[in-house]
Short mmCIF file of C-alpha atoms in Angstrom, two decimals:
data_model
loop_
_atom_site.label_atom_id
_atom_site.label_comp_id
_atom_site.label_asym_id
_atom_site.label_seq_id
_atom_site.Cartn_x
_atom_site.Cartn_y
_atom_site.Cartn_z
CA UNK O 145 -27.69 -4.88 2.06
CA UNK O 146 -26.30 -8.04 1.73
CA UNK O 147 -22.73 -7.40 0.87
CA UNK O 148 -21.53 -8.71 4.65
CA UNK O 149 -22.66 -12.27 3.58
CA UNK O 150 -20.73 -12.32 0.33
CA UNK O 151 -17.87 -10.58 3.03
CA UNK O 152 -18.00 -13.73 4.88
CA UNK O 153 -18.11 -16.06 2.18
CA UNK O 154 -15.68 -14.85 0.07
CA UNK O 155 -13.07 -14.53 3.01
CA UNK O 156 -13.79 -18.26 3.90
CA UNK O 157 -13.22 -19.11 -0.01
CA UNK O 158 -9.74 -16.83 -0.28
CA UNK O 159 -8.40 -17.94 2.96
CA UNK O 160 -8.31 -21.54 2.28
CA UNK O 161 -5.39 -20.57 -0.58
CA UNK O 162 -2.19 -22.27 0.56
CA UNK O 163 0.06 -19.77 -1.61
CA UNK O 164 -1.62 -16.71 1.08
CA UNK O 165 -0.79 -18.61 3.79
CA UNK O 166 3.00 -19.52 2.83
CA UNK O 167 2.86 -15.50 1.36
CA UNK O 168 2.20 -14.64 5.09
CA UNK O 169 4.14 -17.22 6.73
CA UNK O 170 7.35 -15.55 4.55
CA UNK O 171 5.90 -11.78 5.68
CA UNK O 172 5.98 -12.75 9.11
CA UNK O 173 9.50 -13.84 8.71
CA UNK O 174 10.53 -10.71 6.72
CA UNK O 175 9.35 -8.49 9.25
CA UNK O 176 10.65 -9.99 12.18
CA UNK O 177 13.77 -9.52 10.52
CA UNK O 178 13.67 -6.13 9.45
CA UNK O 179 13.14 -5.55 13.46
CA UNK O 180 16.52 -7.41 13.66
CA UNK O 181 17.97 -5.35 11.08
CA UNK O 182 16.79 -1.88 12.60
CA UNK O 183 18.09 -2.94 16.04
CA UNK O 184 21.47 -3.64 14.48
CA UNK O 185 21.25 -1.09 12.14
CA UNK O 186 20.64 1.28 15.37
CA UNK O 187 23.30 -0.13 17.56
CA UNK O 188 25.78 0.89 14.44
CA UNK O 189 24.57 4.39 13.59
CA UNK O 190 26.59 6.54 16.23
CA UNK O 191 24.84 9.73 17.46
CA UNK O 192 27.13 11.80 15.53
CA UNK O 193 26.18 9.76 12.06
CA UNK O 194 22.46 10.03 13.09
CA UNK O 195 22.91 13.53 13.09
CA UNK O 196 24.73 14.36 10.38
CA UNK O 197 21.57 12.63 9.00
CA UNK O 198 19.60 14.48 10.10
CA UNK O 199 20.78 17.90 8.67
CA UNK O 200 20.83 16.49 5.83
CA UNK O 201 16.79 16.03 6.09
CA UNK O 202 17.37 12.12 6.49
CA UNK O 203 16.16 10.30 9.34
CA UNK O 204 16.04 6.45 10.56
CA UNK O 205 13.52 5.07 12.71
CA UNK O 206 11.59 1.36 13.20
CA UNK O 207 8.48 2.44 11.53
CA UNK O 208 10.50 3.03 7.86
CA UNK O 209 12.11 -0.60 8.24
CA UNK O 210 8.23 -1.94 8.72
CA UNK O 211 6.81 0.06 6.12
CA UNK O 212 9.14 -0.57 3.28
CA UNK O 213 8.28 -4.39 3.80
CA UNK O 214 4.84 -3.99 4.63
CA UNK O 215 3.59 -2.08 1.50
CA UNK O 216 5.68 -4.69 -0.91
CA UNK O 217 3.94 -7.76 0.74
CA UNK O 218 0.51 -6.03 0.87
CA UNK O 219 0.84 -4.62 -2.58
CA UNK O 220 2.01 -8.01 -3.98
CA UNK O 221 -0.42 -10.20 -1.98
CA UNK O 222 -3.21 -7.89 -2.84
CA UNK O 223 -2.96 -8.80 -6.19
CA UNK O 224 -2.69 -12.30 -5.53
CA UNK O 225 -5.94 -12.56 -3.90
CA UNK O 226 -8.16 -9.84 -5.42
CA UNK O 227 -7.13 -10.23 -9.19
CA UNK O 228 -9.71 -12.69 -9.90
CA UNK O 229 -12.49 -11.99 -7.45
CA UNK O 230 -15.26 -11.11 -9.92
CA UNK O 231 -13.23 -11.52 -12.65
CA UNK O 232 -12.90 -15.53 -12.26
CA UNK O 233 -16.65 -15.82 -11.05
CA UNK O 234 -17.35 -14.18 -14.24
CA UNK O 235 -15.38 -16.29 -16.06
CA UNK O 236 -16.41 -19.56 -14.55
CA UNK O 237 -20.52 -18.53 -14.56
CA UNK O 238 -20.13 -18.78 -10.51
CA UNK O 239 -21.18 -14.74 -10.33
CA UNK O 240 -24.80 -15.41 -11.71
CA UNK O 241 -25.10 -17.96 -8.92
CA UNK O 242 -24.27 -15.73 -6.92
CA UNK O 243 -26.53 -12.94 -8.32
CA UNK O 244 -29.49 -15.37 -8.29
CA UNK O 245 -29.20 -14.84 -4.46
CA UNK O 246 -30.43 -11.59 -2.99
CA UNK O 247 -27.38 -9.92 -3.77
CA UNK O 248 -27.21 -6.71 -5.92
CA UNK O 249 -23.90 -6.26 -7.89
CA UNK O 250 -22.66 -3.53 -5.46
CA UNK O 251 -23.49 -6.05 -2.54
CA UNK O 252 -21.13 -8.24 -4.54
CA UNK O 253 -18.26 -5.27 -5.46
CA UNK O 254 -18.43 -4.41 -1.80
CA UNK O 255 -18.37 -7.91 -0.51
CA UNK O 256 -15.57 -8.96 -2.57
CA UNK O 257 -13.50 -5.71 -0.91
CA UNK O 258 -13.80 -6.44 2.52
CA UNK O 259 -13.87 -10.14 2.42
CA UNK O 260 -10.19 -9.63 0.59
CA UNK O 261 -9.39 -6.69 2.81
CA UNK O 262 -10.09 -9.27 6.14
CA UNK O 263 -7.93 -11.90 4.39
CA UNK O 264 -5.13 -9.80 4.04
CA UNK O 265 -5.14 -7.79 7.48
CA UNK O 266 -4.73 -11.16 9.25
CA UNK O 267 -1.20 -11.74 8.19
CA UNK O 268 -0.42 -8.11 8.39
CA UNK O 269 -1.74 -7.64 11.83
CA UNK O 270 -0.02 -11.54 13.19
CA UNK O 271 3.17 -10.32 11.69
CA UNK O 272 2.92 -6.87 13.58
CA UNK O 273 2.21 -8.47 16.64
CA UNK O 274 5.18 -11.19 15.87
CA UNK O 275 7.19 -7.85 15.06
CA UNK O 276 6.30 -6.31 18.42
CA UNK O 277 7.44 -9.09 20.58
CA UNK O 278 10.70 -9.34 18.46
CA UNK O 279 11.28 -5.61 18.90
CA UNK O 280 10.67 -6.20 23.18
CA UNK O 281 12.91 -8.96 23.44
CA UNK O 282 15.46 -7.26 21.20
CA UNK O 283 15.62 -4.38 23.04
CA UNK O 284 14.25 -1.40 20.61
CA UNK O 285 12.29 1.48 22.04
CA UNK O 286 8.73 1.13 20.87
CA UNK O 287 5.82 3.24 21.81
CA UNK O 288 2.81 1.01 22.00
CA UNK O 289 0.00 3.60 21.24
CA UNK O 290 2.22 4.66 18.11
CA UNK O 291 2.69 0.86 16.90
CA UNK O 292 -1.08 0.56 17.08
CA UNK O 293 -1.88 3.80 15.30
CA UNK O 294 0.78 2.24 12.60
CA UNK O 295 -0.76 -0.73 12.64
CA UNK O 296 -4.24 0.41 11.71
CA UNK O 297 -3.47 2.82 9.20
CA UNK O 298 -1.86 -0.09 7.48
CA UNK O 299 -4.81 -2.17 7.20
CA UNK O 300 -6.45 1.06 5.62
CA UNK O 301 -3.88 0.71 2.74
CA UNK O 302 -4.31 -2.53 2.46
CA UNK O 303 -8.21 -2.08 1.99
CA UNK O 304 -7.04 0.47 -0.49
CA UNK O 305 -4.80 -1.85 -2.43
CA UNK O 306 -7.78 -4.48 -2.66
CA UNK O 307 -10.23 -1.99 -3.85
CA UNK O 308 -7.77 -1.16 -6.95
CA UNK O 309 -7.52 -4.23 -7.57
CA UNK O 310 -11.23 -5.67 -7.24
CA UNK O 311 -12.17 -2.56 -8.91
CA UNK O 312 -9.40 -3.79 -12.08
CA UNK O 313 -10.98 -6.78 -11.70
CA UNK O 314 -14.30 -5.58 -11.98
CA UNK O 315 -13.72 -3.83 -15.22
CA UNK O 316 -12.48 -7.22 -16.87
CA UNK O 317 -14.11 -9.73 -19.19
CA UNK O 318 -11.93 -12.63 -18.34
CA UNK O 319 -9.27 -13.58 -15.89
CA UNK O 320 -6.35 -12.99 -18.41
CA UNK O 321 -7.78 -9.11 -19.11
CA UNK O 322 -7.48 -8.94 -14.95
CA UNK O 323 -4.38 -10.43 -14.52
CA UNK O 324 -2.28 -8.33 -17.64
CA UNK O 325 -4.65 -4.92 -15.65
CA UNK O 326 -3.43 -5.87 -12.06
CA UNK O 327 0.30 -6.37 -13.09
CA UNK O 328 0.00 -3.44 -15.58
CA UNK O 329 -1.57 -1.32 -12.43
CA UNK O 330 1.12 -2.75 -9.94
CA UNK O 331 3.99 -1.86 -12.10
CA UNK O 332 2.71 1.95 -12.65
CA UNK O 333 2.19 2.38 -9.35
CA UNK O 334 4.98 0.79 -7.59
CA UNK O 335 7.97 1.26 -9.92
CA UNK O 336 7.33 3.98 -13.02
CA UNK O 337 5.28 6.50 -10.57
CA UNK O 338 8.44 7.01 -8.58
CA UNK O 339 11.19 6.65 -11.15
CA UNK O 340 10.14 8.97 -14.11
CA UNK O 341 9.58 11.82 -11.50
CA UNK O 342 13.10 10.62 -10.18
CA UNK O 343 14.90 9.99 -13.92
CA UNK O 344 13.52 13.35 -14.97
CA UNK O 345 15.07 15.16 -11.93
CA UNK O 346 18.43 13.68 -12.31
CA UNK O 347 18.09 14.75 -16.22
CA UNK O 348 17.42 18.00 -15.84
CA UNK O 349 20.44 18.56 -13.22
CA UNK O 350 22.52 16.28 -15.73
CA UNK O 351 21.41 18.82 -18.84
CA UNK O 352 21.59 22.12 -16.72
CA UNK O 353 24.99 21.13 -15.87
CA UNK O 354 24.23 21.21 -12.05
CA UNK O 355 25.32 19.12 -9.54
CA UNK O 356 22.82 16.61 -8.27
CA UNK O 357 21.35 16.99 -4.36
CA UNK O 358 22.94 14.99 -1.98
CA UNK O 359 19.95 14.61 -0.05
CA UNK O 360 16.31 13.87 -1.04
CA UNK O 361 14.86 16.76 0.67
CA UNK O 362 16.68 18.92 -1.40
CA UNK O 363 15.02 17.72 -4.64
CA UNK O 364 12.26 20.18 -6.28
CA UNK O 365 9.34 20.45 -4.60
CA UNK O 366 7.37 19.45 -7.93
CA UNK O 367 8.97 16.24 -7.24
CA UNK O 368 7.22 15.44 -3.99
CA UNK O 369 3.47 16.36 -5.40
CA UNK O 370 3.81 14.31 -7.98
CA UNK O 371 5.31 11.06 -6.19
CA UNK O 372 2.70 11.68 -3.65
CA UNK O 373 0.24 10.50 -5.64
CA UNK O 374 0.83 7.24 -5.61
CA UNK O 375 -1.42 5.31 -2.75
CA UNK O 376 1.98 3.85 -1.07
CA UNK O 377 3.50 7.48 -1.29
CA UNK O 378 0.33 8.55 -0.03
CA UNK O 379 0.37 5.84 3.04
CA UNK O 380 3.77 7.20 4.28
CA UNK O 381 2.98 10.70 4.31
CA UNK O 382 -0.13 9.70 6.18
CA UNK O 383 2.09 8.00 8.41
CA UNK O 384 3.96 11.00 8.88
CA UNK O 385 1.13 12.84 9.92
CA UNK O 386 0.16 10.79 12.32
CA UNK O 387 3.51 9.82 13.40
CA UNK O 388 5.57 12.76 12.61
CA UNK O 389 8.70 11.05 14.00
CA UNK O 390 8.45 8.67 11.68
CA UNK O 391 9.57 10.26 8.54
CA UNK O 392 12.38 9.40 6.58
CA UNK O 393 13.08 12.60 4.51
CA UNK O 394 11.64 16.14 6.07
CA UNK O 395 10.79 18.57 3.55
CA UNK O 396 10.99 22.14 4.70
CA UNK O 397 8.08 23.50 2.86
CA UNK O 398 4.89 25.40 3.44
CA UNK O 399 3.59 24.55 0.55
CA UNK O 400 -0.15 23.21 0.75
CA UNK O 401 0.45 20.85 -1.43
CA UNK O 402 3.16 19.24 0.29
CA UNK O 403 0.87 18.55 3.80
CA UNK O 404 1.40 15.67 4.95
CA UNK O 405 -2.49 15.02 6.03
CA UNK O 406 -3.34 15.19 2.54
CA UNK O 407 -2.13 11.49 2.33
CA UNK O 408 -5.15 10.50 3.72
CA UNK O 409 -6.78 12.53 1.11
CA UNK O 410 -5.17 10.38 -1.53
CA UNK O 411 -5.64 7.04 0.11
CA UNK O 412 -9.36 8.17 -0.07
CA UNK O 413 -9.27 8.77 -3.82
CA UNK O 414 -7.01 5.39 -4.60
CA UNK O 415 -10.12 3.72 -2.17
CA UNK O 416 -13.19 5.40 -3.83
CA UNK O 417 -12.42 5.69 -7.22
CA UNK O 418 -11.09 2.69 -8.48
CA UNK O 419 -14.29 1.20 -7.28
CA UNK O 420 -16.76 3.83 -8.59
CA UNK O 421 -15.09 3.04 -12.25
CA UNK O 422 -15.25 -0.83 -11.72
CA UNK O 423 -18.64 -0.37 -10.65
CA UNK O 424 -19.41 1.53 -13.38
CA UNK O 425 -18.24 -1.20 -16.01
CA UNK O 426 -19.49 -3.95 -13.77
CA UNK O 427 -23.26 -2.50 -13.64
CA UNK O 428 -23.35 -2.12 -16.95
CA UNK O 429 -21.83 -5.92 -18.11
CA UNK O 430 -24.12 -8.65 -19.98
CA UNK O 431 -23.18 -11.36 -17.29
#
């Protein structure tokens, strides 16, 4: 298989994009100051508050601060770099080239995934490690074994995130067909996925006459297996598997649905199936 040449070149090719680098340069930034913002945010939350918080099924920690930055840059920047990645060769006539070399079209797909996937984990792991030394010299408890089990299932998301989008890409004709799919995929998944679920809850209390939860882990557990489903739902439950600490709203269910380990269930569908489909279409184009 040849797909860890087309790895290497296509990482040289994307890396060389000044709007990644000044993308990064800004996420480094951004998450150096979300450490900033947790360490004051910590110093102002009195033990009392936290715990009132905490009954409530609400709880604030560092790795919530990262990960709410973290998924919009990689979800953001994941488009930027993987929209046109077959797409554009297509496009331009640059993917026969490239299958006039002993490459197959999955050596190509697969190529184009990690290549992207290495070009995005750079930032994300420099700003982590920026983040890291922030968090020392500011003072805020961090486990080091935890930050590096955080870090690395962050770099699986954002290998998720690029297959989605190489596989949209994959399924295109043209660059414009990949761009109006990427944006149409980023806008389901990151903004109507969460706030239909979340309209529709607040309707039904507002049409029953009921008054609305306070907190979050009060809402219907329906709720939670449907939001779930999302891959940057999915990544924070996963999170919260591995680092159970590290959850923002606890759910007091038993239902199986509602385990958190099945986020890594979901990341593996968001991962495998986007591609299979792109594949699909991909195989089966008249280049």
């Amino acid at each position: 298989m040849s797909a860890p040449l087309v790895a290497k070149k296509d990482f040289q090719d994307a890396s060389r994009s000044k709007v990644l680098w000044l993308l990064s340069g800004l996420y480094v930034l951004f998450i150096s100051a979300m450490v900033w913002a947790f360490s004051a945010f910590e110093g102002l939350l009195s033990g009392g508050d936290a715990a009132a918080a905490a009954q409530q099924g609400v709880s604030f920690n560092l790795y919530i601060f990262l990960a709410g930055a973290t998924t919009l840059f990689i979800s953001a920047t994941a488009l930027v770099v993987s929209y046109k990645s077959i797409a554009g060769e297509r496009e331009s006539g640059q993917i026969k080239l490239l299958l006039g070399l002993p490459h197959s079209r999955l050596d190509v797909l697969l190529g184009k995934v990690v290549g992207r996937t290495a070009v995005l984990a750079v930032p994300v792991l420099l700003g982590f490690a920026v983040a890291l030394l922030v968090a020392f010299a500011l003072g805020v408890n961090v486990v080091v074994t935890e930050y590096a089990f955080f870090a690395l299932l962050t770099v699986l998301y954002a290998l998720v995130y690029v297959s989605i989008v190489v596989g949209v890409s994959a399924m295109a004709n043209t660059t414009t067909q990949a761009t109006a799919g990427a944006i149409s995929v980023f806008v389901v998944l990151e903004v109507l996925w969460e706030l239909i679920p979340t309209m529709t809850v607040f309707g039904y209390y507002y049409v029953t006459d009921q008054p609305i939860p306070v907190s979050p882990a009060e809402y219907p557990e329906w709720f939670y297996v449907v939001t779930r489903l999302a891959p940057t739902a999915a990544y924070n439950v996963a999170r919260n598997a591995v680092l159970p600490k590290s959850a923002s709203v606890t759910i007091d269910s038993s239902s199986f649905l509602l385990q958190d380990w099945l986020g890594f269930v979901v990341l593996g569908l968001w991962l495998v199936v986007p591609l299979v489909v792109g594949y699909w279409r991909f195989d089966a184009a008249d280049l």
